[in-house]
Coordinates of C-alpha atoms in Angstrom, one line a residue:
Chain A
X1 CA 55.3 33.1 9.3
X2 CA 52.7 31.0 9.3
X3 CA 49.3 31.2 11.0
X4 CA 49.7 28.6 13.6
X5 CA 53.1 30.0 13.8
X6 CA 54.2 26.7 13.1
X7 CA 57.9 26.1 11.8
X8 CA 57.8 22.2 10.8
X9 CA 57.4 21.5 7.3
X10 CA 54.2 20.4 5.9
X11 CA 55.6 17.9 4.1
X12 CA 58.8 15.9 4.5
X13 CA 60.2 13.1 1.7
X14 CA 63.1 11.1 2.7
X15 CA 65.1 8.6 1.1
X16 CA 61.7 8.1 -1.5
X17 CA 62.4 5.3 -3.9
X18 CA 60.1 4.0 -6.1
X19 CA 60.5 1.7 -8.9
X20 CA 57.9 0.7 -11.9
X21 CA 59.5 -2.3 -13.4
X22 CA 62.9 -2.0 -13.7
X23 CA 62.8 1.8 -14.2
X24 CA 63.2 3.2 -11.0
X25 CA 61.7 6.4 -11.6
X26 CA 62.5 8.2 -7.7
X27 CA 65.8 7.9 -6.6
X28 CA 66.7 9.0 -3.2
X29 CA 64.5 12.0 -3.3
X30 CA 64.3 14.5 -0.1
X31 CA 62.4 17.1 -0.4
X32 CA 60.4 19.4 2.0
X33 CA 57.6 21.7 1.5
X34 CA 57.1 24.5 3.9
X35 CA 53.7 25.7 5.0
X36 CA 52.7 28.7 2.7
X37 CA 55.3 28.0 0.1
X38 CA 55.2 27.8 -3.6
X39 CA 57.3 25.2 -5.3
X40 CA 57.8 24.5 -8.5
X41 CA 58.6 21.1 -10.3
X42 CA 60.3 21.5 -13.7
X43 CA 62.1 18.7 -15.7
X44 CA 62.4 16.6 -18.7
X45 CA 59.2 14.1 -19.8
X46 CA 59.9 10.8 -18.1
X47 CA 62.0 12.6 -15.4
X48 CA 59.7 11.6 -12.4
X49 CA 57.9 15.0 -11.6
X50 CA 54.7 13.2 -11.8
X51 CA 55.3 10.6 -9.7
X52 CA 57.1 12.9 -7.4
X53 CA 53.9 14.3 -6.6
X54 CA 51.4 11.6 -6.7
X55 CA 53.3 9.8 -3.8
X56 CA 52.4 13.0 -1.7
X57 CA 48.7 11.6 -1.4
X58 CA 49.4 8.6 -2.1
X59 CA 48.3 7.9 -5.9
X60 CA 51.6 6.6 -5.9
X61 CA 53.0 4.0 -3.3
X62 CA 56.4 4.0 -2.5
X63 CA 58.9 1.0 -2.3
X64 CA 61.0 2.9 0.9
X65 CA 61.5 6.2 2.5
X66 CA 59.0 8.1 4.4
X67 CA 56.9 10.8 3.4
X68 CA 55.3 12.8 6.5
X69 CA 52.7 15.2 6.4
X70 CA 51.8 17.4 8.6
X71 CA 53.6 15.7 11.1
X72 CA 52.2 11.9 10.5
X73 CA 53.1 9.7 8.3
X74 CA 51.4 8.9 5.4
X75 CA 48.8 6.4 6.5
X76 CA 49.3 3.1 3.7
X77 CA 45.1 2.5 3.3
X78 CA 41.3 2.7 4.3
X79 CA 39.6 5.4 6.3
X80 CA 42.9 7.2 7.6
X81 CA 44.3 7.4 3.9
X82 CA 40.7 8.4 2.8
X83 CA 40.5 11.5 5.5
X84 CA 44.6 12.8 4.3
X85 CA 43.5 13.1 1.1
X86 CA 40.5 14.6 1.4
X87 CA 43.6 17.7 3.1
X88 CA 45.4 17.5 0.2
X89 CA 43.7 19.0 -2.9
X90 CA 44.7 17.7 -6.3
X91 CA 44.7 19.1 -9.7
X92 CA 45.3 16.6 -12.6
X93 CA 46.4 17.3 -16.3
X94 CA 43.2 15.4 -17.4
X95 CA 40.8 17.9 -15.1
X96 CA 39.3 14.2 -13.9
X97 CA 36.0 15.9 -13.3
X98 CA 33.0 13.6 -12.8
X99 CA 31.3 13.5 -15.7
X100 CA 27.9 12.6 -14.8
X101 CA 27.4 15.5 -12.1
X102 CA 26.9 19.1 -12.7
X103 CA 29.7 21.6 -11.8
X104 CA 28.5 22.9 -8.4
X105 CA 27.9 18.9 -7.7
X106 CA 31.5 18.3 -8.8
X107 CA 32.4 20.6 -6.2
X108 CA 30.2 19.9 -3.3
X109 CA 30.0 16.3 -4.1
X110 CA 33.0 15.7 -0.9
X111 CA 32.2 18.8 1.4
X112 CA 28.9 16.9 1.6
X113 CA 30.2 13.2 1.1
X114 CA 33.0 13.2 3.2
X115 CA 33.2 16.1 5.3
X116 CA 29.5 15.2 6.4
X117 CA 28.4 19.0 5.4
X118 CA 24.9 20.2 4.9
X119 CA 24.2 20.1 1.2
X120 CA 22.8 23.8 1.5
X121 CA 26.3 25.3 3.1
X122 CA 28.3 23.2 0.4
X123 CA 26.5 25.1 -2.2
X124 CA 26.9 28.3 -0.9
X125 CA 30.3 27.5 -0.3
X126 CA 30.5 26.1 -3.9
X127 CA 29.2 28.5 -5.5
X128 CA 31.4 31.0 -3.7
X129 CA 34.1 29.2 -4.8
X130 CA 33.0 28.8 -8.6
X131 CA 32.3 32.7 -8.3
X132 CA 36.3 33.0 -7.3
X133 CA 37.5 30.9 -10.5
X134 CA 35.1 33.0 -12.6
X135 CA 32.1 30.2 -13.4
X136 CA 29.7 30.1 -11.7
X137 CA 27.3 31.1 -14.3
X138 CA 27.8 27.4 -15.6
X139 CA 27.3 26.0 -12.2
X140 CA 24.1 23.6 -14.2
X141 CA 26.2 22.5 -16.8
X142 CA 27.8 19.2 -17.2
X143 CA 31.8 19.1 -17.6
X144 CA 32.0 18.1 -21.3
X145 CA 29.5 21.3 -22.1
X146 CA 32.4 23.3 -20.9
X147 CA 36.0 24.6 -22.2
X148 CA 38.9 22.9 -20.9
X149 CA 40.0 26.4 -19.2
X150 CA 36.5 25.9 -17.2
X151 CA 36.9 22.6 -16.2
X152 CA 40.3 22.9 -15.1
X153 CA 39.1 25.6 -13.2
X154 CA 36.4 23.7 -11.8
X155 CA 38.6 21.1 -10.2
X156 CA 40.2 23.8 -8.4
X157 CA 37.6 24.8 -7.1
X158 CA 36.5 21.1 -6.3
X159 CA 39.7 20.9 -5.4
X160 CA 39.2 24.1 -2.7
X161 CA 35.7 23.1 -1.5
X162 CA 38.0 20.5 1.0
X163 CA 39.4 23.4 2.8
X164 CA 43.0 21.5 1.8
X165 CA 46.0 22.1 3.9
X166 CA 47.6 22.3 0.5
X167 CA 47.2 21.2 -3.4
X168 CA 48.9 19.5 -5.9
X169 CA 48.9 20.3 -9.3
X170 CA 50.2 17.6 -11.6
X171 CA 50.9 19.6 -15.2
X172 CA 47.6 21.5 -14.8
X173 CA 47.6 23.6 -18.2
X174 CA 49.8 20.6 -20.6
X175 CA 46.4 19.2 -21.8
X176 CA 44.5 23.0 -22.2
X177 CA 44.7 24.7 -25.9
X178 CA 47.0 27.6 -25.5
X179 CA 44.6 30.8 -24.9
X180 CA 43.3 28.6 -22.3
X181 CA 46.7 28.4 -20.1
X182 CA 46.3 32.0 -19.1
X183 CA 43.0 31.7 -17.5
X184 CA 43.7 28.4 -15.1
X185 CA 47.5 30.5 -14.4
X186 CA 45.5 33.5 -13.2
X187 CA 43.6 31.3 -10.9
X188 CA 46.7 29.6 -9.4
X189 CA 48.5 32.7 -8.8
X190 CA 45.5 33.6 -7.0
X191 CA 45.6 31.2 -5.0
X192 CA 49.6 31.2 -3.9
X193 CA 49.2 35.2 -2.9
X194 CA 46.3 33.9 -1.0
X195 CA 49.0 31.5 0.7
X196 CA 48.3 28.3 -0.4
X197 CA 50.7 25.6 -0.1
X198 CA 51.0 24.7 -3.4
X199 CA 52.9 21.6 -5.7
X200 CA 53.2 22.3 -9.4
X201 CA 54.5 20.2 -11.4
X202 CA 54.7 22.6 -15.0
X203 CA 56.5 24.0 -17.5
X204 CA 55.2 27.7 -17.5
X205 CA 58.1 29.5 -16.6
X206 CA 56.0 32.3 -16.4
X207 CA 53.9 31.1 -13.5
X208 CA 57.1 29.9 -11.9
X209 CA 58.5 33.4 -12.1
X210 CA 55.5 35.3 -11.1
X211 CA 54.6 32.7 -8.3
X212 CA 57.3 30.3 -7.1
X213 CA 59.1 30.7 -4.0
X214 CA 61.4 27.6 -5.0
X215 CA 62.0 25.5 -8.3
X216 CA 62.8 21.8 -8.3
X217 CA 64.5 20.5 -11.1
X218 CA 64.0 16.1 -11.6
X219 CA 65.7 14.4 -14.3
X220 CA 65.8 10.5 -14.6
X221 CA 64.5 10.1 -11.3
X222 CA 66.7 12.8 -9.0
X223 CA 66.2 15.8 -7.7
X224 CA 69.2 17.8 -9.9
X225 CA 68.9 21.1 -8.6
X226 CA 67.0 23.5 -6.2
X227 CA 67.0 26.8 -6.7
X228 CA 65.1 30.4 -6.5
X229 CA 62.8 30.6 -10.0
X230 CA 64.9 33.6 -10.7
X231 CA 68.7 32.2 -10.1
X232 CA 67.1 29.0 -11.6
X233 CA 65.9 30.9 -15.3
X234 CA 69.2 33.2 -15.5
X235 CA 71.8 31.1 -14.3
X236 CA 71.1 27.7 -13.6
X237 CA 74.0 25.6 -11.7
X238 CA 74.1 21.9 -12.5
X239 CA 75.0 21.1 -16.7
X240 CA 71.6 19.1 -16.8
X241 CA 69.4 21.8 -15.9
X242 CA 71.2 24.6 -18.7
X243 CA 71.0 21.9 -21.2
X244 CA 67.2 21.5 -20.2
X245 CA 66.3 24.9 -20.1
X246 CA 68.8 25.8 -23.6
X247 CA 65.8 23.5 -25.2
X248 CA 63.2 24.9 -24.0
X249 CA 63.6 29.0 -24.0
X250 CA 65.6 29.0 -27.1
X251 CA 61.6 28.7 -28.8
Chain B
X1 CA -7.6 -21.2 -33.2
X2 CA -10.7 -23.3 -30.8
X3 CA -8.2 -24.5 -29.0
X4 CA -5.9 -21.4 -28.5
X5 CA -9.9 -19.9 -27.0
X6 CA -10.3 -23.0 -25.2
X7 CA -7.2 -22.7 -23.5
X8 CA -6.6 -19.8 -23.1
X9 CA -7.3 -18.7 -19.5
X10 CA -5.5 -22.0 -18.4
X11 CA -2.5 -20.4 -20.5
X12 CA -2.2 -17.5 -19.5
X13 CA -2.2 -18.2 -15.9
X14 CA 1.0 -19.7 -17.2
X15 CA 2.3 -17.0 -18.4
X16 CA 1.7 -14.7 -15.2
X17 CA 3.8 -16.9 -13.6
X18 CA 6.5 -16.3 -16.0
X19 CA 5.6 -12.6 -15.9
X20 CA 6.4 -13.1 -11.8
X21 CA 9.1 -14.8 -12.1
X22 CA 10.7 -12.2 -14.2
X23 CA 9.5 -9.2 -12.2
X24 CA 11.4 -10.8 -9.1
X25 CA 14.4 -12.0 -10.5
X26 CA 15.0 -8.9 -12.9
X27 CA 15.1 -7.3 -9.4
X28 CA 17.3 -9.5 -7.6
X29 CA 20.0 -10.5 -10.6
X30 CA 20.7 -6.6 -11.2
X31 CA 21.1 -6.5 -6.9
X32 CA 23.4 -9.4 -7.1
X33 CA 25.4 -8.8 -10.3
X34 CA 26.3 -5.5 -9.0
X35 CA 27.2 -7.0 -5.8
X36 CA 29.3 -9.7 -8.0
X37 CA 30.6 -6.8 -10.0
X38 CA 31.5 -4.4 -7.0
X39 CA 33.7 -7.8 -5.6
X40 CA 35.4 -8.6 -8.6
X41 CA 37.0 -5.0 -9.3
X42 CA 37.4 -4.5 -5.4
X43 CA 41.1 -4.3 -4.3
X44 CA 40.2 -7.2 -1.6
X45 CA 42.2 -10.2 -3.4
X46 CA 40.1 -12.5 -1.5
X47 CA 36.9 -10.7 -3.2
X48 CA 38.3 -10.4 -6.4
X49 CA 38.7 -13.8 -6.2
X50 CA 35.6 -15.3 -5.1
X51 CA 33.6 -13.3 -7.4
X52 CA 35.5 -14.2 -10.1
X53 CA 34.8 -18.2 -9.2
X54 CA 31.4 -17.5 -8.6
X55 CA 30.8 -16.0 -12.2
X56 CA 32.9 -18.7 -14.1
X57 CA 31.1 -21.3 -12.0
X58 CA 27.7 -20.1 -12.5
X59 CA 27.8 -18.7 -15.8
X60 CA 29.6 -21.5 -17.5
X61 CA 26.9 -24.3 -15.9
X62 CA 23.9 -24.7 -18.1
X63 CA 20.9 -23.2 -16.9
X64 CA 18.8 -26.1 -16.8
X65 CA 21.5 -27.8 -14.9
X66 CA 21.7 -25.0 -12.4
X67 CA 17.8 -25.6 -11.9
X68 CA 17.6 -28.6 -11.5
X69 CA 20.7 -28.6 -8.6
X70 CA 18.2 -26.0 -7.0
X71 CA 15.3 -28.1 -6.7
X72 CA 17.0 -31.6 -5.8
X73 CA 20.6 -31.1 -4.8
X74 CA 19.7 -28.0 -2.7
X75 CA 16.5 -28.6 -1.9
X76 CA 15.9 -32.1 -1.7
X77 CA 18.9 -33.3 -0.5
X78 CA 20.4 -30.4 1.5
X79 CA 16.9 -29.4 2.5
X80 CA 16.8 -25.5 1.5
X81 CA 12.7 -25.2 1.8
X82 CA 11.1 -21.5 1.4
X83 CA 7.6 -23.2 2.2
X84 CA 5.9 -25.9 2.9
X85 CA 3.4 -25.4 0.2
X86 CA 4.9 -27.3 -2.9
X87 CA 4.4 -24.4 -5.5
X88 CA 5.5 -21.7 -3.7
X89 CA 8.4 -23.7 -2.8
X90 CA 9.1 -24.3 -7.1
X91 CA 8.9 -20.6 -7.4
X92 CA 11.2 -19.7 -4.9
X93 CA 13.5 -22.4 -6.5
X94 CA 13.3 -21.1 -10.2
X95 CA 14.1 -17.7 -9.0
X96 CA 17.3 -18.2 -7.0
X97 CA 18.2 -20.2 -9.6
X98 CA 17.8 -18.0 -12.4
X99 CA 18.5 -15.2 -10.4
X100 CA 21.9 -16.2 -9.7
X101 CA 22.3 -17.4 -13.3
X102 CA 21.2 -13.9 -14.8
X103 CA 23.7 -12.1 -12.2
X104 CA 26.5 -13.7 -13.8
X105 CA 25.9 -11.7 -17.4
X106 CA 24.4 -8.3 -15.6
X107 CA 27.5 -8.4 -13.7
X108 CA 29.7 -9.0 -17.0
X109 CA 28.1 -6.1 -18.8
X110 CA 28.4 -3.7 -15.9
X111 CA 32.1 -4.9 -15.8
X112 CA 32.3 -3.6 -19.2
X113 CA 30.5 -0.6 -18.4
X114 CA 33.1 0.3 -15.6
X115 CA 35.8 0.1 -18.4
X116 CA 34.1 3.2 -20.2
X117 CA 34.6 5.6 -17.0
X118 CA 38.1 7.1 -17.6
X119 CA 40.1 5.4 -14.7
X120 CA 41.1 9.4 -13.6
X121 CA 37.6 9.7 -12.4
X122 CA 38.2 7.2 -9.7
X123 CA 41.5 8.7 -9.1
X124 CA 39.5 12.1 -8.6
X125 CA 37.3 10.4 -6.5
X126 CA 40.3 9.1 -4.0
X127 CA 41.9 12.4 -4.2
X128 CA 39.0 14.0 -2.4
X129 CA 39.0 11.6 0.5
X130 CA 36.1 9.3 -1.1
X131 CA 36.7 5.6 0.4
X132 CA 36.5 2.9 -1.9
X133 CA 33.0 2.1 -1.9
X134 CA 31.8 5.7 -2.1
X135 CA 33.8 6.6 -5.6
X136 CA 32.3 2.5 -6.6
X137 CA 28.8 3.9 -5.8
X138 CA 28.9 7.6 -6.4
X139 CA 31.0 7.9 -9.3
X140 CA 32.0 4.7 -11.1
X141 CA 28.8 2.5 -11.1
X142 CA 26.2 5.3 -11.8
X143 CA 28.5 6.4 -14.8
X144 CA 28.8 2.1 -15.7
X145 CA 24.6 1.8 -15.5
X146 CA 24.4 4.4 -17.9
X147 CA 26.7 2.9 -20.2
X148 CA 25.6 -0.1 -20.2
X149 CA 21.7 0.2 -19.7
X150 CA 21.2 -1.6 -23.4
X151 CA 22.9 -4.9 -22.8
X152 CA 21.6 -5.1 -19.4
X153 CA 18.4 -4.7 -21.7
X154 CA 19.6 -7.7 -23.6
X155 CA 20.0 -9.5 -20.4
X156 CA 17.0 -8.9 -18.9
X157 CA 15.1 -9.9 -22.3
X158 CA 17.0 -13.2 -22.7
X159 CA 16.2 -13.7 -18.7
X160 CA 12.7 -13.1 -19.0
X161 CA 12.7 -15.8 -21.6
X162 CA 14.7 -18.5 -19.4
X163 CA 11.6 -18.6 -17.5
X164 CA 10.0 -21.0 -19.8
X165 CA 12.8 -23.3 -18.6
X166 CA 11.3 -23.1 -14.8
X167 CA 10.5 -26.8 -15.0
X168 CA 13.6 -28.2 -15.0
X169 CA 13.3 -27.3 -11.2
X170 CA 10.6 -29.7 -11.4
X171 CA 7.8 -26.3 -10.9
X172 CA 4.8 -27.2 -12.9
X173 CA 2.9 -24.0 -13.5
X174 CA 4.4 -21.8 -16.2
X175 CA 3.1 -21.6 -19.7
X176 CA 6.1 -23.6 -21.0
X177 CA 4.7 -26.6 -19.2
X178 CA 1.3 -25.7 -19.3
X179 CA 1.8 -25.8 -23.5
X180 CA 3.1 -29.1 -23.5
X181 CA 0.3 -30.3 -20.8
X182 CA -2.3 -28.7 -23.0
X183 CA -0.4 -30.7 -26.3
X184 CA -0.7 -33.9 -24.3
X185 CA -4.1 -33.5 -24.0
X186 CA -5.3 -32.4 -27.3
X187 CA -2.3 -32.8 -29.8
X188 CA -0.2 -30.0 -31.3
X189 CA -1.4 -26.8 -31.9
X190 CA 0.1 -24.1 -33.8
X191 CA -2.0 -21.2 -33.1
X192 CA -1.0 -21.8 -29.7
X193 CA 2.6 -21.9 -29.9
X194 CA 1.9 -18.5 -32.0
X195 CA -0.1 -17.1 -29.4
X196 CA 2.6 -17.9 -26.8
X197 CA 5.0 -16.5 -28.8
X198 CA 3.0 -13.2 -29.8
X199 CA 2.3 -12.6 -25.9
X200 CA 6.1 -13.1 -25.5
X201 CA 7.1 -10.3 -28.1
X202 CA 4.0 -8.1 -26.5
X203 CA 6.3 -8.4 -23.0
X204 CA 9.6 -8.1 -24.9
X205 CA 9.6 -5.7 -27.7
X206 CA 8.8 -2.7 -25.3
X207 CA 11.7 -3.3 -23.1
X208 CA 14.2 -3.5 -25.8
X209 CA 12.4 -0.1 -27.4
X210 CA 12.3 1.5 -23.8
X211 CA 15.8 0.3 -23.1
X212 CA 17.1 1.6 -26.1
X213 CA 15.6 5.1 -25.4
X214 CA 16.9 4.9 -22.4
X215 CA 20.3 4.5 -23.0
X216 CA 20.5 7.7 -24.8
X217 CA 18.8 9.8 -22.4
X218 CA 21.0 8.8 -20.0
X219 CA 24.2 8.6 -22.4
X220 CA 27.1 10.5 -20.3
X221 CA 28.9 13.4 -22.7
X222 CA 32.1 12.8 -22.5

């Protein structure tokens, strides 16, 4: 189903604990994500869905458990750390883009850097890419001379231009003024028909409806439930996740 | 005012010494301060902690101290010679002294310039497979220069006035001394120490006006 036709998960948590403090914010997660699949991380504020996927490249260390990806372990520091996350794309809520480079030198700023490409193919490539998420007439601009739609949309394609074996996106459209969510959703369901292994950690329903293959539900630091976005939306199964989702489709 | 004239030319060969010894350690206090600065937010402890000795150390001791520690502790007694020749040997002297004093404040206000780049950009920069260093030189310190490019000003201004204390390292040649030789000689003058002054302000003034420019043609929108 895949096109190595390989059947192993890309990426395997077990037994992940991590504390800050005396919270202890992931308790016991396990939790795999298949190559290809769409998954969805929903959940009460403070419930660890961030965290949850920070620790998959690493933004966030872990006290125990393993996390594998692709088949390796996640390396703890220095170049081997450096070369998994440049195969794991990342979206943040904040967009993070660098505010000092142009757009198209956001983007080719690691093809070049790290991958070691010529700066002539990373543009192409980048502006390829900024064509796909519908900017790339701003290419020259500088990140605060755009929208927050277009500069989320920028870090995905920054976040693209590493060729990543998959992407997290950690509450991508929270910080975006609300006709601005449709936009950056549009891109991301994009990118899952195209395949992508994605991470989301949101609270669009609609995205997780129209793109999720599976929805994770975290409160206080567990995963609660798993379930398909559709079961998960009508007819939740666990008493946290109906109380949950009472609060938040009843407006 | 005769004596300003008479001495003039004796003077300011003074004072081209001060204006070398600023042009070289301008140069290498902004090398070593952002060598100090890239140890002291490094995520090496042992780095961390040696540049943050090194700065408390050095920035804390009095500069004529520090001089004069160059010139006979390291120097005389230890035997650290950059050349046989006597006055070459002062210069050399005043500027690693002042050069590693001035380091201590242009790393301090790049240190504060760091704090202005919103720690997500380094976060970014990790998340794309940048190594430490890279996202320190690519992303952080370019964004920290800019922020800080009028206090470094400040710095550079209030360095390029510590040359007059050069002869503390026992180097007899800038204008500083070359004022007090001239008073010895032929009493106190006040159009000199107005001249001085004035050719001080001529150097001065400009960088704090080009600085200043700088800095918001450089400013990073946020």
């Amino acid at each position: 189903m895949t096109e190595n036709g390989d059947a192993t998960p890309l990426v395997r948590l077990e037994d992940v604990n991590k504390h800050f403090g005396n919270l202890h914010v992931l308790k016991d997660i396990q939790l795999t994500v298949d190559r290809g699949e769409v998954l969805v991380v929903i959940g009460p504020s403070g419930g660890g869905k961030s965290t949850l996927c920070r620790t998959i490249n690493r933004l966030e260390t872990i006290d125990s458990g393993t996390i594998v990806f692709d088949g390796e372990p996640l390396p703890a520091e220095g170049k081997a750390l450096a070369r998994l996350r440049s195969e794991v794309g990342m979206v943040f809520q904040s967009f993070n883009l660098f505010a000092h480079k142009t757009i198209l030198e956001n983007v080719t700023l690691g093809p070049i850097k790290v991958r070691g490409k010529a700066r002539a193919d990373a543009e192409r490539r980048g502006m390829e890419l900024l064509e796909r998420v519908g900017i790339a007439t701003q290419a020259e601009k500088y990140p605060a001379q755009l929208s927050g739609g277009q500069q989320q949309r920028t870090a995905i394609a920054r976040a693209l231009a590493m060729d990543p074996k998959m992407i997290l996106f950690d509450e991508p459209t929270s910080a975006l003024d609300p006709e601005m969510v449709q936009e950056v959703l549009d891109v991301m369901v994009g990118l899952a028909r195209d395949g992508m292994t994605m991470v989301v950690v949101t609270h669009e329903m609609g995205f997780a409806r129209r793109a999720a293959n599976r929805v994770v539900f975290m409160a206080d630091g567990q995963i609660v439930e798993e379930n398909t976005p559709e079961e998960f939306f009508t007819n939740a199964r666990t008493d946290r996740a109906k109380d949950f989702l009472s609060k938040i489709l009843t407006h | 005012m005769d004596e300003l004239i008479e001495y003039g030319p004796y003077l300011w060969e003074g004072f081209q010494v001060n204006l070398g010894l600023s042009a070289v350690c301008a140069v290498l206090s902004l090398v070593l301060g952002t060598i100090l600065v890239s140890m002291r937010v490094s995520p090496t402890p042992v780095l961390r902690a040696a540049g943050t000795a090194y700065v408390n150390i050095v920035r804390n001791t009095p500069l004529t101290l520090i001089l004069a520690f160059s010139a006979l502790g390291l120097s005389d007694q230890i035997g650290l010679v950059f050349s046989e020749e006597p006055s070459t040997n002062g210069f050399w002297l005043v500027v690693m002294g002042l050069s590693a004093y001035t380091a201590c404040f242009v790393c301090e206000a790049l240190r504060s310039g760091i704090n202005t780049v919103p720690f997500g950009q380094a976060e970014a920069a990790r998340a794309i497979g940048l190594t430490f260093s890279q996202s320190l030189r690519m992303i952080i310190l370019p964004q920290a220069f800019r922020a800080v490019i009028s206090p470094l000003g400040s710095v550079m201004i209030a360095m390029i006035k510590n040359t007059t204390v050069a002869i503390a390292a026992g180097y007899l040649a800038d204008v500083a001394f070359k004022m007090k030789d001239t008073f010895d000689t032929t009493g106190v003058s006040i159009p000199i120490f107005i001249g001085i002054a004035l050719a001080f302000m001529a150097v001065i003034l400009p960088i704090g006006l080009f600085t200043g420019w700088l800095a918001k043609r450089l400013a990073v929108a946020r």
